[in-house]
Coordinates of C-alpha atoms and ligand atoms in Angstrom, one line a residue:
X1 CA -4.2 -38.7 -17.3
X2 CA -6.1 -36.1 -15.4
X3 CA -6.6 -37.7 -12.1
X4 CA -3.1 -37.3 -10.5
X5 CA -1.7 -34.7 -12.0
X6 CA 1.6 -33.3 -10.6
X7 CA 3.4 -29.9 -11.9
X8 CA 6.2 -28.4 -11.3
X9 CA 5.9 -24.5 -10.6
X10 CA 8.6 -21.7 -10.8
X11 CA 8.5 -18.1 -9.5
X12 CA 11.0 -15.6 -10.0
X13 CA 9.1 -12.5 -10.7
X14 CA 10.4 -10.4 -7.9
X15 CA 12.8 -11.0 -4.8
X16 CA 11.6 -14.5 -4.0
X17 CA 13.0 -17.5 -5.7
X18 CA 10.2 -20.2 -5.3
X19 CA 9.0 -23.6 -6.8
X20 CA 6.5 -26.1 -5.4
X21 CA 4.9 -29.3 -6.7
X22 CA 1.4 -29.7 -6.5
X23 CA -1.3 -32.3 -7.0
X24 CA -4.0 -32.1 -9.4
X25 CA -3.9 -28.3 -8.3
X26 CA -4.5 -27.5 -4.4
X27 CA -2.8 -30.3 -3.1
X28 CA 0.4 -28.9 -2.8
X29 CA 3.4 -31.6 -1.9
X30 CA 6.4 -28.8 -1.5
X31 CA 6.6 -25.0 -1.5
X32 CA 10.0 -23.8 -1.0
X33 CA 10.8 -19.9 -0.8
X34 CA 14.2 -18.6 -0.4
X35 CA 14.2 -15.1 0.4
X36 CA 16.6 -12.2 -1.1
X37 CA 15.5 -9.7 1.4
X38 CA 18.9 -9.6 3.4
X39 CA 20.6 -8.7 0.2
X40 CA 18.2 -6.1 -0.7
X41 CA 17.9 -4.4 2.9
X42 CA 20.6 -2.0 3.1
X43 CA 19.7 -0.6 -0.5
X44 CA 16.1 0.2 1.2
X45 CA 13.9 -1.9 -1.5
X46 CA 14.8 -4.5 -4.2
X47 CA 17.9 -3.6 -6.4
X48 CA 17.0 -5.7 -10.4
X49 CA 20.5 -6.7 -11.1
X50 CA 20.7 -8.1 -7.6
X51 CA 17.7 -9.6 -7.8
X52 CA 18.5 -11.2 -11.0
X53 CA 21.8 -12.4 -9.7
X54 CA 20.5 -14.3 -6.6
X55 CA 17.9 -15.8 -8.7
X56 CA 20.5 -17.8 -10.7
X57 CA 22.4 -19.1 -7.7
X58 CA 19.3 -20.0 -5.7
X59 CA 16.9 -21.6 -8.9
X60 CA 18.5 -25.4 -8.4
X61 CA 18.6 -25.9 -4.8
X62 CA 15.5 -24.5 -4.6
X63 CA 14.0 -26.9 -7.2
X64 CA 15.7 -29.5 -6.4
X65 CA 14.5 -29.2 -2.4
X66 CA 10.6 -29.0 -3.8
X67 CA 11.3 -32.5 -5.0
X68 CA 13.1 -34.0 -2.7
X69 CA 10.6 -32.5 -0.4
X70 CA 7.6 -33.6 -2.6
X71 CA 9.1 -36.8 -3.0
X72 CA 8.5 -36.4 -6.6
X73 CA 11.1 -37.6 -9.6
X74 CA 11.3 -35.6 -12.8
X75 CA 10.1 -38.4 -14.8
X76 CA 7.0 -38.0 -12.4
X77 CA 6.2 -34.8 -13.6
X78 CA 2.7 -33.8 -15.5
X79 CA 4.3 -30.5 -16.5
X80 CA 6.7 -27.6 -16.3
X81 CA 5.1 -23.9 -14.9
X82 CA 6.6 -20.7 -14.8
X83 CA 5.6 -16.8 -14.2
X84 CA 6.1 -15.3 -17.1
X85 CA 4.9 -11.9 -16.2
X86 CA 4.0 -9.2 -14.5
X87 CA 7.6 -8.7 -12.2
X88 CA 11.1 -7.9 -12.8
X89 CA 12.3 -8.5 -16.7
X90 CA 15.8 -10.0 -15.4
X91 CA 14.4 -11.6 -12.8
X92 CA 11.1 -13.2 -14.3
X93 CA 13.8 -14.3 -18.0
X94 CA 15.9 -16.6 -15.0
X95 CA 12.9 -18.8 -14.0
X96 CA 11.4 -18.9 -17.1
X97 CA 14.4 -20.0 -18.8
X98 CA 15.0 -22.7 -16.6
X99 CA 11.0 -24.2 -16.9
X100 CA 11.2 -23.9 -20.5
X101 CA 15.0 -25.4 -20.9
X102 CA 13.5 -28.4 -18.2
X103 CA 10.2 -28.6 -20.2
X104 CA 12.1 -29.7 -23.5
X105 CA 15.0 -31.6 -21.7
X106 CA 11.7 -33.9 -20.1
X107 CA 9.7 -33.7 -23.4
X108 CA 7.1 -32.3 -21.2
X109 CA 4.5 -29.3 -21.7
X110 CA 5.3 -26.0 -20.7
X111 CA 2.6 -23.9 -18.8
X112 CA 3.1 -19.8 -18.7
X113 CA 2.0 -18.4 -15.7
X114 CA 0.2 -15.2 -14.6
X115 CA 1.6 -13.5 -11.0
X116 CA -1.8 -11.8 -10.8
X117 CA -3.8 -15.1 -11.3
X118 CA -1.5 -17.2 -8.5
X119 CA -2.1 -14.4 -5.9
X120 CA -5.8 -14.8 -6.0
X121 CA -5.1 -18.9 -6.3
X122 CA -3.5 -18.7 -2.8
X123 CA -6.9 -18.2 -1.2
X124 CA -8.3 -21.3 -2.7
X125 CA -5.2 -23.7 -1.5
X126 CA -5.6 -22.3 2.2
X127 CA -9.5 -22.8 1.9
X128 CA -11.4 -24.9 -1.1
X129 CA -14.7 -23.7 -0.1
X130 CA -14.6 -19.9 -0.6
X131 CA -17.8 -19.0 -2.4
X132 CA -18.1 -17.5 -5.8
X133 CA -18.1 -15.1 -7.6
X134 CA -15.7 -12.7 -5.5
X135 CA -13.7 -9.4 -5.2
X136 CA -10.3 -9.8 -4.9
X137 CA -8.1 -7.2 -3.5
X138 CA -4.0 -7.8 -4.2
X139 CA -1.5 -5.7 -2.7
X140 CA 1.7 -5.9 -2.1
X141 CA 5.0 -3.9 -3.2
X142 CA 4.0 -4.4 -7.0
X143 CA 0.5 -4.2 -7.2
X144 CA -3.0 -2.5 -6.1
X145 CA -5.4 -4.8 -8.1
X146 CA -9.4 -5.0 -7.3
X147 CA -10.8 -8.0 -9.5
X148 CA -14.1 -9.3 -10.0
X149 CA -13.6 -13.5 -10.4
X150 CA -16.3 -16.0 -11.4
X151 CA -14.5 -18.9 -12.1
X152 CA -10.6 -19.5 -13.3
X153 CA -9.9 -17.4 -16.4
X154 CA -13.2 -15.4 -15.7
X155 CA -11.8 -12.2 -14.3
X156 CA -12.3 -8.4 -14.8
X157 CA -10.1 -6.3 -13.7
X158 CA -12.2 -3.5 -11.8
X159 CA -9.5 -1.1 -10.8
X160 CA -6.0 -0.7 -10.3
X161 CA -3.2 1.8 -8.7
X162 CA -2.3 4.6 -11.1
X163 CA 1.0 5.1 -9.5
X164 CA 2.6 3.6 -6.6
X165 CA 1.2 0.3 -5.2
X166 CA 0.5 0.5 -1.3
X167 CA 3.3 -1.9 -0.3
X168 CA 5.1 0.5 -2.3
X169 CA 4.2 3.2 0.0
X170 CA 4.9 1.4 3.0
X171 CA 8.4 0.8 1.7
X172 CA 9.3 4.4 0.7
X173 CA 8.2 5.9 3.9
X174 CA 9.8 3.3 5.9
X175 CA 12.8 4.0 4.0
X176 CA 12.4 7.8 4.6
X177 CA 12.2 8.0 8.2
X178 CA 15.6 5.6 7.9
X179 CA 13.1 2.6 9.4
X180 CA 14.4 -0.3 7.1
X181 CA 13.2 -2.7 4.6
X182 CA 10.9 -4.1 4.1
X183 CA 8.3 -0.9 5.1
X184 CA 5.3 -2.8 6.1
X185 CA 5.9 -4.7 8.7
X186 CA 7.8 -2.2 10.6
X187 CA 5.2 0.6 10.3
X188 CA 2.7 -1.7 11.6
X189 CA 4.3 -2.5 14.7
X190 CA 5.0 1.8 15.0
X191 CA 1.6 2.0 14.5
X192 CA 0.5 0.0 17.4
X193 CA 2.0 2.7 19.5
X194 CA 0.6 5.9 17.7
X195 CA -2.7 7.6 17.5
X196 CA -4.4 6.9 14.1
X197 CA -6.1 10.2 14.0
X198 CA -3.4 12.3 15.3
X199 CA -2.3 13.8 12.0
X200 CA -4.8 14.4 9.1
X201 CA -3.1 12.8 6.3
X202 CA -5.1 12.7 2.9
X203 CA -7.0 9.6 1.3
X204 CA -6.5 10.2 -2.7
X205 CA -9.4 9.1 -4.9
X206 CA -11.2 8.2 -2.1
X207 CA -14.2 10.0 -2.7
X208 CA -13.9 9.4 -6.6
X209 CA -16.4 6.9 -7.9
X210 CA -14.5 4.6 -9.6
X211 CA -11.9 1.8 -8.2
X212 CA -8.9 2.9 -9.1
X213 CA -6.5 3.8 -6.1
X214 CA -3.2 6.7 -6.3
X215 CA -1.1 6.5 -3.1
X216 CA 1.6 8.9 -4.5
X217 CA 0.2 12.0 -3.3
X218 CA -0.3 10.2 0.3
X219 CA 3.4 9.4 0.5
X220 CA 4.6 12.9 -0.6
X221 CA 2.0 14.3 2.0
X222 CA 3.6 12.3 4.7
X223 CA 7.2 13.3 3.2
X224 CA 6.0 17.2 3.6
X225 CA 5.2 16.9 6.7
X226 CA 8.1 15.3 8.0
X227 CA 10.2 18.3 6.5
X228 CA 8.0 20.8 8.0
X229 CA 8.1 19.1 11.4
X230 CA 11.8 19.0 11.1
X231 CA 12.1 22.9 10.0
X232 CA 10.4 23.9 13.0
X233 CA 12.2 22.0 15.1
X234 CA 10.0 19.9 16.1
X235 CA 9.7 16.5 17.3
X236 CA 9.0 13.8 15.1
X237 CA 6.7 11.0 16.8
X238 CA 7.4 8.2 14.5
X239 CA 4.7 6.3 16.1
X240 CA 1.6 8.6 15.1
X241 CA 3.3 9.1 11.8
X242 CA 3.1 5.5 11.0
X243 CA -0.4 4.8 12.8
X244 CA -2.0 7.7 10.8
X245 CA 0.1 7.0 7.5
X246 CA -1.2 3.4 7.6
X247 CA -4.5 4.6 8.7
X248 CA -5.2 6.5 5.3
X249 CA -3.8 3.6 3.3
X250 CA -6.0 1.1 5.1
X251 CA -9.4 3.7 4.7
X252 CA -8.8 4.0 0.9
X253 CA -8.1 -0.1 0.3
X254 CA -11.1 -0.4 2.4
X255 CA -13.4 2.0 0.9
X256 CA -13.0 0.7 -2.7
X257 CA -12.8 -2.5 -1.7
X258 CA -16.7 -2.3 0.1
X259 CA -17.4 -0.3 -2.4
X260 CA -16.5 -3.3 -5.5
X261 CA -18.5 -6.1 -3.4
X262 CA -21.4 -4.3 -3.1
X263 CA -21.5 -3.0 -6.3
X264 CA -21.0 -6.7 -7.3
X265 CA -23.3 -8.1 -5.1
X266 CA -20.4 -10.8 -4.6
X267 CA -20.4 -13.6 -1.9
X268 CA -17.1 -13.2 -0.1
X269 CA -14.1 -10.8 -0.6
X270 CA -10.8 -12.3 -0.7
X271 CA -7.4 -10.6 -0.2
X272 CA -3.6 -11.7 -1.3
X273 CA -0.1 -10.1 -1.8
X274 CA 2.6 -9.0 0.9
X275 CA -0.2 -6.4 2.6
X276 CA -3.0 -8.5 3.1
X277 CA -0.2 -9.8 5.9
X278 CA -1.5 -6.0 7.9
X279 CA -3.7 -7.2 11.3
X280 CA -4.9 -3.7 11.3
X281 CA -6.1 -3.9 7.8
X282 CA -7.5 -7.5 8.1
X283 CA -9.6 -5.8 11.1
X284 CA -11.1 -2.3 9.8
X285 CA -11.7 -4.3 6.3
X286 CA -13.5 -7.3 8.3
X287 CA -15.6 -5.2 10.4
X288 CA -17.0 -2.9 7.3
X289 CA -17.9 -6.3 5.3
X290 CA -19.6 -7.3 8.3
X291 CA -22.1 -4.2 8.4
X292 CA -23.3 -6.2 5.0
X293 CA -22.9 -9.7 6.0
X294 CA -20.0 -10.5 3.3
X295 CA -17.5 -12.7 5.1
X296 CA -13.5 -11.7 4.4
X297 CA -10.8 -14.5 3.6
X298 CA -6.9 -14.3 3.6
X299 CA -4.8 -16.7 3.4
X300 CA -2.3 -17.7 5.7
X301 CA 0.9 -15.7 5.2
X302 CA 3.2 -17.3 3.5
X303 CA 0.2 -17.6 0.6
X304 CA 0.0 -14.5 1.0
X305 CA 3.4 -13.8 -0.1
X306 CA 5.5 -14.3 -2.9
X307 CA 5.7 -18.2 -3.1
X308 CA 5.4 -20.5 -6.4
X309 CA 2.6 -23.1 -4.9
X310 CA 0.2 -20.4 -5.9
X311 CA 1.5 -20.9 -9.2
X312 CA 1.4 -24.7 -9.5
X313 CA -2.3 -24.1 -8.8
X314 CA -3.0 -21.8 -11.6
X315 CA -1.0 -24.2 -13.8
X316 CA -3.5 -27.1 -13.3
X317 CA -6.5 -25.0 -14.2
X318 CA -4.5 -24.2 -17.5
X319 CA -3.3 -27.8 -17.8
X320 CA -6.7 -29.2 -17.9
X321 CA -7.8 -26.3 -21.2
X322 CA -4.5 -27.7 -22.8
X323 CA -3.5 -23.9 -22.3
X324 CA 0.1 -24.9 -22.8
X325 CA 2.9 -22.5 -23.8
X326 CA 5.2 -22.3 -26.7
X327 CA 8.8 -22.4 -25.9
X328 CA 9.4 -19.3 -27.2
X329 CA 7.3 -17.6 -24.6
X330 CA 8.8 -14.3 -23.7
X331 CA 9.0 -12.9 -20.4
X332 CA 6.4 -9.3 -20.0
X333 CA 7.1 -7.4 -17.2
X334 CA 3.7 -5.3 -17.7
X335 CA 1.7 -8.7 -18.1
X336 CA -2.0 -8.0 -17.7
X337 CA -4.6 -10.5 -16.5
Ligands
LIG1 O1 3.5 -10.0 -2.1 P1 4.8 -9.6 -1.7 O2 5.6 -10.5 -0.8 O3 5.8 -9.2 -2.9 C1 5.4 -8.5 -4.0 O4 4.8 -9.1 -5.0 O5 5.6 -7.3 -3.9 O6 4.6 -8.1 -1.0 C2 5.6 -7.4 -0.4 C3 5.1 -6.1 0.1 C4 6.1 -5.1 0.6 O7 5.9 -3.8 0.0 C5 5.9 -5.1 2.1 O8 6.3 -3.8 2.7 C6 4.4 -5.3 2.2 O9 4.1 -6.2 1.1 N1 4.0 -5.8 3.5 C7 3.2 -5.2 4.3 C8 3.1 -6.0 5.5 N2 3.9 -7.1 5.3 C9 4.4 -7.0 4.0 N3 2.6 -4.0 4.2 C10 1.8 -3.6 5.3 N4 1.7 -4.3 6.4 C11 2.4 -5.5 6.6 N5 2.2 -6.2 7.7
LIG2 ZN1 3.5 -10.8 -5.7

């Protein structure tokens, strides 16, 4: 029963409603995303009862075209996945509901899903040789996570943000110098045009010895001087503002990060979530690992996003310890790993 074993993955915990089937696990047969972002745009980041909303209109088609695509029947199915946590309540409660209602309707098991766990999965579907153990650096609008992983359910958390996560920031200063949604990608491509070093923006915990990041202080920094640019009549140039904003983020993610492998002694450093997608970051990160010899893997971008394949993954690792859920499984927006 173990040797071709196809599941069903559902992801709903943010703006993205996703499913994919996969294969015994990295083999993945669809991934379909359908973005929210145009609906969330104008509010300047993602608006819950929006989010919520659009989940329930897009959940069938979007199941539905991972079938077709994967060419899979629902009788074919192994088993039913869904994230259950960290993310949204609303919007984690719509695809959970569905993978639990289709679990029973199928008389098929029910697998609960971590977010956390399926963003460091997406390296290993974009490349099956990464070598073990690792340090895995998420980021992306919800989370700032540095993990230490040995093997799938061996993980230890090493540090986390203690306020804002640094896709987070990206977003709220984009959305204060009236740049759009969403922050990151837009400030990188300012940045390209700025000088990194031009203003002397601060690096919070940076120098503390521990792995937890803050990037709160950073964005009211960049928010101060702004207003004191403004009050003095001064021109604001956008361009170093982002390039040095984005330098300080990328200098504290690095830091921490070299800081975790080596302390670790791991054998490669992986990253995932929405700003592993920086070039900029991707480059000052790879060229510190390589003053140790610890190579750096991404994976491609739309693993690194939001996307449910990642989750189809996770599920066969808990399919094959029988680490089924109940159907009562609740959704928990605070989910740890
Ligand atoms: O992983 P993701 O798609 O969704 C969450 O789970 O949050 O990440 C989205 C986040 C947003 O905050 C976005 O601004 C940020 O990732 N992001 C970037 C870049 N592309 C996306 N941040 C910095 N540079 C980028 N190129
Ligand atoms: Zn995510």
């Amino acid at each position: 029963m173990t040797d071709d074993v196809k599941i069903l993955a559902i992801e709903t915990s943010c703006d993205e409603t996703a499913a994919a089937v996969s294969q015994n696990g990295l083999n993945i047969l669809s991934s379909i995303v359908a973005s929210q972002v145009d609906w969330h745009r104008k509010y300047g980041g993602v608006v819950p009862e929006i989010a919520s909303r659009k989940h329930m209109e897009f959940i069938e088609p979007v199941i539905e075209e991972a079938l077709n695509k994967a060419e899979v029947q629902l009788k074919d199915l192994d088993a039913v996945a869904a994230t259950y946590g960290p993310g949204l309540v609303g919007s984690l409660l719509v695809g959970l509901s569905y993978g639990k209602s289709l679990a029973y309707a199928l008389h098929k098991p029910f697998i609960g899903v971590n977010h956390i766990a399926g963003h460091i999965y997406a390296n290993f579907i974009s490349k099956k040789d990464i070598k073990k153990p690792v340090v895995c650096l998420t980021v992306s609008g919800g989370h700032t996570d540095l993990l230490y992983f040995e093997g799938y359910g061996e993980y230890q958390i090493m540090g986390r943000t203690k306020d804002d996560a640094a896709g987070e920031a990206f977003d709220k200063i984009a959305r204060y110098l009236g740049l759009g949604y969403p922050g990151g990608p837009i400030i990188e491509k300012k940045a390209k045009k700025g000088q990194e070093d031009a203003i002397d923006f601060p690096r919070p915990f940076l120098n503390k010895d521990n792995y937890d990041f803050s990037f709160s202080g950073l964005k009211t920094a960049v928010i101060n001087y702004i207003h004191t640019q403004t009050q003095k009549g001064n021109e604001l140039n956008i361009y170093d503002i982002a390039a040095s904003f984005q330098r300080a983020v990328i200098d504290i993610l690095t830091e921490k990060t070299v800081k975790a492998a080596l302390d670790k002694k791991v054998r490669t450093v992986i990253l995932s979530g929405g700003v592993a997608a920086n070039k900029r970051f991707r480059e000052v990160l790879k060229k510190r690992l390589n003053q140790y010899k610890i190579p750096l893997y991404y994976p491609e971008l739309k693993l690194c996003t939001d996307n449910a394949a990642m989750i189809s993954t996770v599920a066969y690792y808990q399919y094959l310890k029988d680490d089924f859920a109940e159907l009562n499984l609740n959704a928990d927006p605070n989910l740890k790993l």
